[in-house]
């Protein structure tokens, strides 16, 4: 059974100040998990977790993770700007992008971020944009084919747009070495939301063996190997959770088997997790506002896919707790919906839940990664607030909800802009 990290009484207190819908994050859980990850890889002196900013792009969260020793994994200009704003200049930021505009390479280079080139052609693109190469560079690898672990096929890298072939990566290293690059990194992202302790150790074996081959062939020093993200979380109550300590130990064993005998026992291990770091420590809080009975039984809430699009986009499961009714029998079958003009705007389909009354608070679990971050403004809907729950029970609004003025701001060069803003102010 999934349990909320807060209580109905605490949520009612917050709602008196910050109306639903909003995302809430558990600071204590995030800090505890970050420390557990660091413990799992403490055997590697250079280990660093580069939190995937795309999962939860809020500077307050990034700053908490920075305090816990994490860097930032960025994939765009605005993410780089956010990382720099919290003081993660230099090698505290990894820039792992694809189809990258020149100006983003320029900015990343100016802040001293570690650059991870996604494609062989980006060697020339980077040189043209920046005019030089830093002393450290990284390249992303794609082995192609399918990726299998003990419980079957995990994903199909052969269909993925990310990374270089081994031949391309080897040639890229050769060129970069000739251009003055002194230290190299290897990166790969093959699987999303892997709920198995086997994924990282198997990926590590693949990358460690690659590192040994490339290092010998090109004569370069491999400074780090970045296992990227992909370590998942159990969205369903019956799903097993990953054991990050077992995962870290699995990677250590492969490290000792492959890199140490090859004289590469100084290679640093990096990770770029997002979902595993913060996913379980966020929730979307929404209120039941309508009930409809036709062919099915619907509960309409004041949130919609704008606030959490994973169910609409992927058919993803997010568990729902009706606050205050955790111990009541699940006697009703509901579709829990938002108000978008799209029939896939549903947080749950045919979900067994306790009887829901109007005004009930629904806690939608596991939105601490790729929740608020994937929001959009379809139907003119406005993005919600974000709230941080502190260990002592106090809370802060760490992002206010959008307003109509925010939505209309990009019309500022049009004659109608002033009329829209005046109308928005009158409505408020």
Coordinates of C-alpha atoms in Angstrom, one line a residue:
X1 CA 0.0 0.0 0.0
X2 CA 1.4 3.4 -1.0
X3 CA 1.3 5.9 1.8
X4 CA 1.3 9.7 1.4
X5 CA 4.2 11.5 3.0
X6 CA 1.9 14.0 4.6
X7 CA -1.5 14.1 6.3
X8 CA -5.0 15.3 5.4
X9 CA -4.7 17.9 8.2
X10 CA -1.5 19.3 6.9
X11 CA -2.9 19.5 3.3
X12 CA -6.0 21.3 4.6
X13 CA -3.7 23.8 6.3
X14 CA -1.7 24.4 3.1
X15 CA -4.9 24.7 1.0
X16 CA -6.1 27.5 3.2
X17 CA -3.1 29.5 1.8
X18 CA -2.4 27.9 -1.5
X19 CA -5.5 26.6 -3.4
X20 CA -5.4 23.3 -5.3
X21 CA -4.1 22.1 -7.6
X22 CA -0.5 22.2 -6.6
X23 CA 2.5 19.9 -6.5
X24 CA 4.1 19.3 -3.1
X25 CA 7.6 17.9 -2.4
X26 CA 9.0 16.2 0.7
X27 CA 12.3 17.8 1.6
X28 CA 13.1 15.1 4.2
X29 CA 12.6 12.3 1.7
X30 CA 14.7 14.0 -1.0
X31 CA 17.6 14.5 1.3
X32 CA 17.4 11.0 2.7
X33 CA 17.4 9.5 -0.8
X34 CA 20.3 11.7 -2.0
X35 CA 22.4 10.5 1.0
X36 CA 21.5 6.9 0.2
X37 CA 22.7 7.3 -3.4
X38 CA 25.9 8.8 -2.2
X39 CA 26.4 5.9 0.2
X40 CA 25.7 3.3 -2.6
X41 CA 28.6 4.6 -4.6
X42 CA 30.9 5.8 -1.8
X43 CA 33.4 3.1 -2.9
X44 CA 34.3 5.3 -5.9
X45 CA 36.3 8.4 -4.8
X46 CA 35.2 10.6 -7.7
X47 CA 31.5 9.6 -7.7
X48 CA 28.9 12.4 -8.3
X49 CA 25.2 12.3 -9.0
X50 CA 24.3 14.9 -11.6
X51 CA 20.6 15.4 -10.9
X52 CA 18.5 15.5 -14.2
X53 CA 17.1 19.0 -14.0
X54 CA 14.5 18.2 -16.6
X55 CA 12.8 16.0 -14.0
X56 CA 12.1 18.8 -11.5
X57 CA 13.4 22.2 -12.7
X58 CA 13.0 24.2 -9.5
X59 CA 16.0 26.1 -8.1
X60 CA 15.0 25.4 -4.5
X61 CA 15.1 21.7 -5.1
X62 CA 18.3 22.0 -7.1
X63 CA 19.8 23.9 -4.2
X64 CA 18.8 21.2 -1.7
X65 CA 20.4 18.5 -3.9
X66 CA 23.5 20.7 -4.2
X67 CA 23.8 20.7 -0.4
X68 CA 23.7 16.9 -0.6
X69 CA 26.6 16.9 -3.0
X70 CA 24.7 16.6 -6.3
X71 CA 25.5 18.4 -9.5
X72 CA 23.1 19.3 -12.3
X73 CA 22.5 17.4 -15.6
X74 CA 21.2 20.0 -18.0
X75 CA 19.8 19.7 -21.6
X76 CA 18.9 23.3 -22.5
X77 CA 19.9 26.9 -22.1
X78 CA 17.4 27.6 -19.4
X79 CA 18.4 24.6 -17.4
X80 CA 22.0 25.7 -17.7
X81 CA 21.0 29.2 -16.5
X82 CA 19.2 27.7 -13.5
X83 CA 22.2 25.5 -12.6
X84 CA 24.5 28.6 -12.8
X85 CA 22.1 30.6 -10.7
X86 CA 22.4 28.2 -7.7
X87 CA 26.2 28.2 -8.0
X88 CA 26.7 25.0 -10.0
X89 CA 29.3 26.5 -12.3
X90 CA 32.2 24.5 -13.8
X91 CA 32.3 20.7 -13.5
X92 CA 29.3 20.7 -11.1
X93 CA 27.2 20.8 -14.3
X94 CA 27.0 18.3 -17.1
X95 CA 25.5 19.4 -20.4
X96 CA 24.0 16.4 -22.0
X97 CA 21.9 17.7 -25.0
X98 CA 21.0 16.6 -28.5
X99 CA 20.4 18.5 -31.7
X100 CA 22.1 21.3 -29.8
X101 CA 22.0 25.0 -31.0
X102 CA 25.4 26.7 -31.2
X103 CA 24.5 29.3 -28.6
X104 CA 23.8 26.7 -26.0
X105 CA 27.3 25.2 -26.5
X106 CA 28.7 28.7 -26.1
X107 CA 26.9 29.3 -22.8
X108 CA 27.8 25.9 -21.4
X109 CA 31.5 26.4 -22.3
X110 CA 31.5 29.9 -20.6
X111 CA 30.2 28.4 -17.4
X112 CA 32.7 25.6 -17.6
X113 CA 30.2 22.8 -17.8
X114 CA 31.3 19.3 -18.9
X115 CA 30.1 18.9 -22.5
X116 CA 28.7 15.6 -23.5
X117 CA 28.5 15.4 -27.3
X118 CA 25.5 13.4 -28.6
X119 CA 26.6 12.9 -32.2
X120 CA 29.8 12.6 -34.2
X121 CA 28.9 15.7 -36.2
X122 CA 28.8 17.7 -33.0
X123 CA 32.6 17.7 -32.8
X124 CA 32.7 20.1 -35.8
X125 CA 29.6 22.0 -34.5
X126 CA 31.1 22.6 -31.1
X127 CA 34.5 23.8 -32.6
X128 CA 32.7 26.1 -35.0
X129 CA 30.5 27.5 -32.2
X130 CA 33.0 27.8 -29.4
X131 CA 36.3 28.1 -31.3
X132 CA 38.3 25.7 -29.0
X133 CA 37.9 22.6 -27.0
X134 CA 38.1 22.4 -23.2
X135 CA 40.5 19.9 -21.5
X136 CA 37.7 17.5 -20.7
X137 CA 35.1 16.3 -23.2
X138 CA 32.5 13.5 -23.1
X139 CA 30.8 11.5 -25.8
X140 CA 27.5 9.6 -25.7
X141 CA 27.4 6.0 -26.8
X142 CA 24.6 4.0 -28.4
X143 CA 25.3 0.3 -28.9
X144 CA 22.2 -0.3 -31.1
X145 CA 20.2 -3.4 -31.1
X146 CA 18.1 -4.3 -28.0
X147 CA 19.2 -4.1 -24.4
X148 CA 18.4 -7.1 -22.3
X149 CA 18.6 -7.9 -18.6
X150 CA 17.8 -11.0 -16.7
X151 CA 14.0 -10.4 -16.8
X152 CA 13.9 -9.8 -20.6
X153 CA 14.2 -6.9 -23.1
X154 CA 14.4 -3.5 -21.4
X155 CA 14.5 -1.2 -24.4
X156 CA 15.5 -0.8 -28.0
X157 CA 18.6 1.5 -28.4
X158 CA 18.5 0.7 -32.1
X159 CA 15.4 3.0 -32.3
X160 CA 16.9 5.7 -30.1
X161 CA 18.0 9.0 -31.5
X162 CA 20.7 9.4 -28.8
X163 CA 24.4 8.7 -29.0
X164 CA 27.2 7.5 -31.4
X165 CA 28.3 4.1 -32.6
X166 CA 31.5 2.7 -31.2
X167 CA 33.3 3.5 -34.4
X168 CA 32.1 7.1 -34.3
X169 CA 32.9 7.5 -30.6
X170 CA 36.4 6.1 -31.2
X171 CA 37.0 8.5 -34.1
X172 CA 35.6 11.4 -32.1
X173 CA 38.0 10.7 -29.3
X174 CA 40.9 10.6 -31.8
X175 CA 40.0 14.0 -33.3
X176 CA 39.4 15.5 -29.9
X177 CA 42.7 14.3 -28.7
X178 CA 44.4 15.9 -31.7
X179 CA 42.6 19.1 -30.8
X180 CA 44.1 19.2 -27.3
X181 CA 41.5 17.4 -25.2
X182 CA 43.3 15.7 -22.4
X183 CA 40.6 13.8 -20.5
X184 CA 37.6 11.9 -21.7
X185 CA 34.2 10.7 -20.5
X186 CA 31.8 8.1 -21.8
X187 CA 28.1 8.4 -21.3
X188 CA 25.1 6.3 -22.3
X189 CA 21.3 6.3 -21.7
X190 CA 19.6 3.1 -22.8
X191 CA 16.5 2.5 -20.6
X192 CA 13.8 4.6 -18.9
X193 CA 12.3 3.6 -15.5
X194 CA 14.1 0.3 -15.1
X195 CA 12.7 -1.3 -12.0
X196 CA 15.4 -3.9 -11.6
X197 CA 18.7 -3.9 -9.8
X198 CA 20.4 -5.5 -12.9
X199 CA 20.2 -2.4 -15.2
X200 CA 23.1 -0.3 -13.9
X201 CA 25.6 -3.2 -13.4
X202 CA 24.8 -4.5 -16.9
X203 CA 25.2 -1.0 -18.5
X204 CA 28.4 -0.5 -16.5
X205 CA 29.8 -3.7 -17.8
X206 CA 29.1 -2.6 -21.4
X207 CA 30.6 0.8 -20.9
X208 CA 33.6 -0.4 -18.9
X209 CA 34.5 -2.9 -21.6
X210 CA 34.1 -0.1 -24.2
X211 CA 36.3 2.2 -22.2
X212 CA 39.1 -0.3 -22.1
X213 CA 38.9 -0.9 -25.9
X214 CA 38.8 2.8 -26.7
X215 CA 41.5 3.8 -24.3
X216 CA 43.9 1.2 -25.7
X217 CA 43.0 2.0 -29.3
X218 CA 43.2 5.8 -29.1
X219 CA 45.6 6.2 -26.2
X220 CA 43.4 8.4 -24.2
X221 CA 42.8 8.8 -20.4
X222 CA 39.2 8.0 -19.5
X223 CA 38.4 10.3 -16.6
X224 CA 34.8 9.2 -16.0
X225 CA 32.0 7.0 -17.1
X226 CA 28.5 8.4 -16.7
X227 CA 25.8 5.8 -16.3
X228 CA 23.2 8.5 -16.9
X229 CA 19.6 7.8 -15.6
X230 CA 17.1 5.1 -16.1
X231 CA 16.9 3.8 -12.5
X232 CA 13.2 3.7 -11.9
X233 CA 10.6 3.8 -9.2
X234 CA 7.6 1.5 -8.4
X235 CA 4.5 3.5 -9.5
X236 CA 2.1 0.7 -8.7
X237 CA 1.8 -0.5 -5.1
X238 CA 2.6 -4.1 -6.0
X239 CA 5.7 -3.3 -7.9
X240 CA 9.1 -4.0 -6.3
X241 CA 11.4 -1.1 -5.5
X242 CA 15.0 -0.8 -6.7
X243 CA 17.6 -1.3 -4.0
X244 CA 20.2 1.4 -4.7
X245 CA 22.7 -0.1 -2.3
X246 CA 22.5 -3.4 -4.2
X247 CA 22.8 -1.5 -7.5
X248 CA 25.9 0.4 -6.3
X249 CA 27.5 -2.9 -5.1
X250 CA 26.7 -4.5 -8.5
X251 CA 28.5 -1.7 -10.3
X252 CA 31.5 -2.0 -7.9
X253 CA 31.9 -5.7 -8.7
X254 CA 32.0 -5.0 -12.4
X255 CA 34.4 -2.1 -11.9
X256 CA 36.7 -4.4 -10.0
X257 CA 36.4 -7.1 -12.7
X258 CA 37.0 -5.0 -15.7
X259 CA 38.5 -1.6 -15.0
X260 CA 41.0 -2.3 -12.2
X261 CA 42.8 -5.1 -14.0
X262 CA 43.1 -2.8 -17.1
X263 CA 44.9 -0.3 -15.0
X264 CA 41.9 2.0 -15.0
X265 CA 41.1 2.0 -11.3
X266 CA 41.0 5.8 -11.2
X267 CA 37.9 6.1 -13.4
X268 CA 35.2 8.2 -11.7
X269 CA 31.6 7.1 -11.8
X270 CA 28.8 9.6 -12.5
X271 CA 25.0 9.2 -12.5
X272 CA 22.3 11.4 -13.9
X273 CA 19.2 10.2 -12.2
X274 CA 16.0 12.2 -12.0
X275 CA 13.0 10.0 -11.4
X276 CA 14.8 7.9 -8.7
X277 CA 16.0 11.0 -6.9
X278 CA 12.8 12.9 -6.5
X279 CA 9.9 11.0 -8.1
X280 CA 8.4 9.3 -5.0
X281 CA 8.9 12.6 -3.0
X282 CA 6.3 14.6 -4.9
X283 CA 2.5 14.5 -5.2
X284 CA -0.1 16.4 -7.1
X285 CA -2.8 17.6 -4.7
X286 CA -6.2 18.2 -6.3
X287 CA -9.8 18.6 -5.2
X288 CA -12.9 16.7 -6.4
X289 CA -15.3 19.3 -7.9
X290 CA -17.7 17.4 -10.1
X291 CA -19.3 13.9 -10.4
X292 CA -20.9 12.6 -13.6
X293 CA -22.7 9.4 -14.3
X294 CA -23.4 8.3 -17.9
X295 CA -22.0 5.1 -19.4
X296 CA -19.2 5.4 -16.8
X297 CA -18.8 7.0 -13.4
X298 CA -16.6 10.1 -13.6
X299 CA -15.0 12.2 -10.9
X300 CA -13.8 15.6 -12.1
X301 CA -11.0 17.3 -10.3
X302 CA -9.5 20.8 -10.5
X303 CA -6.2 19.5 -11.9
X304 CA -5.8 18.3 -15.5
X305 CA -3.1 16.9 -17.8
X306 CA -1.5 20.4 -17.8
X307 CA -0.5 19.6 -14.2
X308 CA 0.5 15.9 -14.9
X309 CA 0.6 14.7 -18.5
X310 CA 2.1 11.3 -18.0
X311 CA -1.2 9.4 -17.8
X312 CA -2.5 11.1 -20.9
X313 CA 0.8 10.9 -22.8
X314 CA 1.9 7.4 -21.9
X315 CA -1.1 5.8 -20.2
X316 CA 1.1 5.8 -17.2
X317 CA -0.2 4.6 -13.8
X318 CA -0.2 7.0 -10.8
X319 CA -1.6 5.7 -7.6
X320 CA -4.3 7.9 -6.0
X321 CA -5.1 8.2 -2.3
X322 CA -8.4 9.9 -1.2
X323 CA -7.2 11.7 1.9
X324 CA -9.0 10.8 5.1
X325 CA -10.4 7.6 3.5
X326 CA -7.2 5.6 3.4
X327 CA -8.8 2.8 5.4
X328 CA -12.2 2.8 3.7
X329 CA -13.0 0.0 1.3
X330 CA -12.6 0.6 -2.5
X331 CA -16.2 0.0 -3.4
X332 CA -16.4 2.4 -6.4
X333 CA -15.0 2.3 -9.9
X334 CA -14.1 5.7 -11.3
X335 CA -12.5 7.5 -14.2
X336 CA -10.7 10.5 -12.5
X337 CA -10.6 13.3 -15.1
X338 CA -9.5 16.8 -15.7
X339 CA -11.3 19.5 -17.7
X340 CA -9.3 19.6 -20.9
X341 CA -11.1 19.2 -24.2
X342 CA -9.4 15.8 -24.8
X343 CA -10.7 12.4 -23.8
X344 CA -7.3 11.2 -22.6
X345 CA -7.3 13.8 -19.9
X346 CA -7.7 11.2 -17.2
X347 CA -5.6 10.5 -14.1
X348 CA -7.1 7.1 -13.7
X349 CA -9.4 4.8 -15.7
X350 CA -11.7 2.2 -14.1
X351 CA -9.9 2.8 -10.8
X352 CA -11.2 1.2 -7.7
X353 CA -11.4 3.8 -5.0
X354 CA -13.4 4.7 -1.9
X355 CA -16.6 6.6 -2.4
X356 CA -15.5 10.2 -3.3
X357 CA -17.5 13.2 -2.2
X358 CA -17.2 16.6 -3.6
X359 CA -14.5 18.6 -1.8
X360 CA -12.4 15.5 -1.1
X361 CA -8.7 15.9 -1.4
X362 CA -7.0 13.5 -3.9
X363 CA -3.3 12.8 -3.4
X364 CA -1.8 11.6 -6.8
X365 CA 1.5 9.8 -6.0
X366 CA 5.0 9.9 -7.5
X367 CA 4.9 13.3 -9.3
X368 CA 8.2 14.5 -8.0
X369 CA 9.8 13.9 -11.4
X370 CA 8.4 14.6 -14.8
X371 CA 5.2 16.0 -13.2
X372 CA 5.1 19.8 -13.1
X373 CA 8.1 19.7 -15.5
X374 CA 6.1 18.4 -18.4
X375 CA 3.3 20.9 -18.0
X376 CA 1.9 23.0 -20.8
X377 CA -0.8 25.5 -21.5
X378 CA -3.3 23.7 -23.8
X379 CA -6.8 25.2 -23.6
X380 CA -5.3 28.2 -22.0
X381 CA -4.9 26.3 -18.7
X382 CA -2.4 27.7 -16.2
X383 CA 0.3 25.8 -14.5
X384 CA 0.0 25.2 -10.8
X385 CA 2.0 26.2 -7.7
X386 CA 4.8 24.1 -6.2
X387 CA 5.1 23.7 -2.4
X388 CA 8.0 22.4 -0.4
X389 CA 7.2 20.6 2.9
X390 CA 10.0 20.9 5.4
X391 CA 11.1 18.2 7.9
X392 CA 9.6 20.3 10.8
X393 CA 6.2 20.4 9.1
X394 CA 6.4 24.0 7.9
X395 CA 6.0 24.7 4.2
X396 CA 7.0 27.2 1.5
X397 CA 5.5 28.1 -1.8
X398 CA 8.5 27.6 -4.1
X399 CA 6.7 28.5 -7.3
X400 CA 3.5 30.5 -7.5
X401 CA 0.7 29.4 -9.8
X402 CA 0.6 31.1 -13.2
X403 CA -1.9 33.9 -13.8
X404 CA -3.7 35.1 -16.9
X405 CA -1.2 38.0 -17.0
X406 CA 1.6 35.4 -17.4
X407 CA -0.2 33.6 -20.2
X408 CA -0.8 36.9 -22.1
X409 CA 2.7 38.3 -21.5
X410 CA 4.1 36.9 -24.8
X411 CA 1.5 39.0 -26.6
X412 CA 3.1 42.2 -25.3
X413 CA 4.1 43.5 -28.7
X414 CA 0.5 43.2 -30.0
X415 CA -2.0 46.1 -29.8
X416 CA -4.5 43.8 -28.0
X417 CA -2.1 43.1 -25.1
X418 CA -3.2 46.0 -22.9
X419 CA -6.9 45.0 -23.3
X420 CA -6.1 41.4 -22.3
X421 CA -4.1 42.5 -19.2
X422 CA -6.8 44.9 -18.1
X423 CA -9.4 42.2 -18.5
X424 CA -7.2 39.8 -16.5
X425 CA -6.8 42.3 -13.7
X426 CA -10.6 43.0 -13.6
X427 CA -11.3 39.3 -13.4
X428 CA -8.8 38.9 -10.5

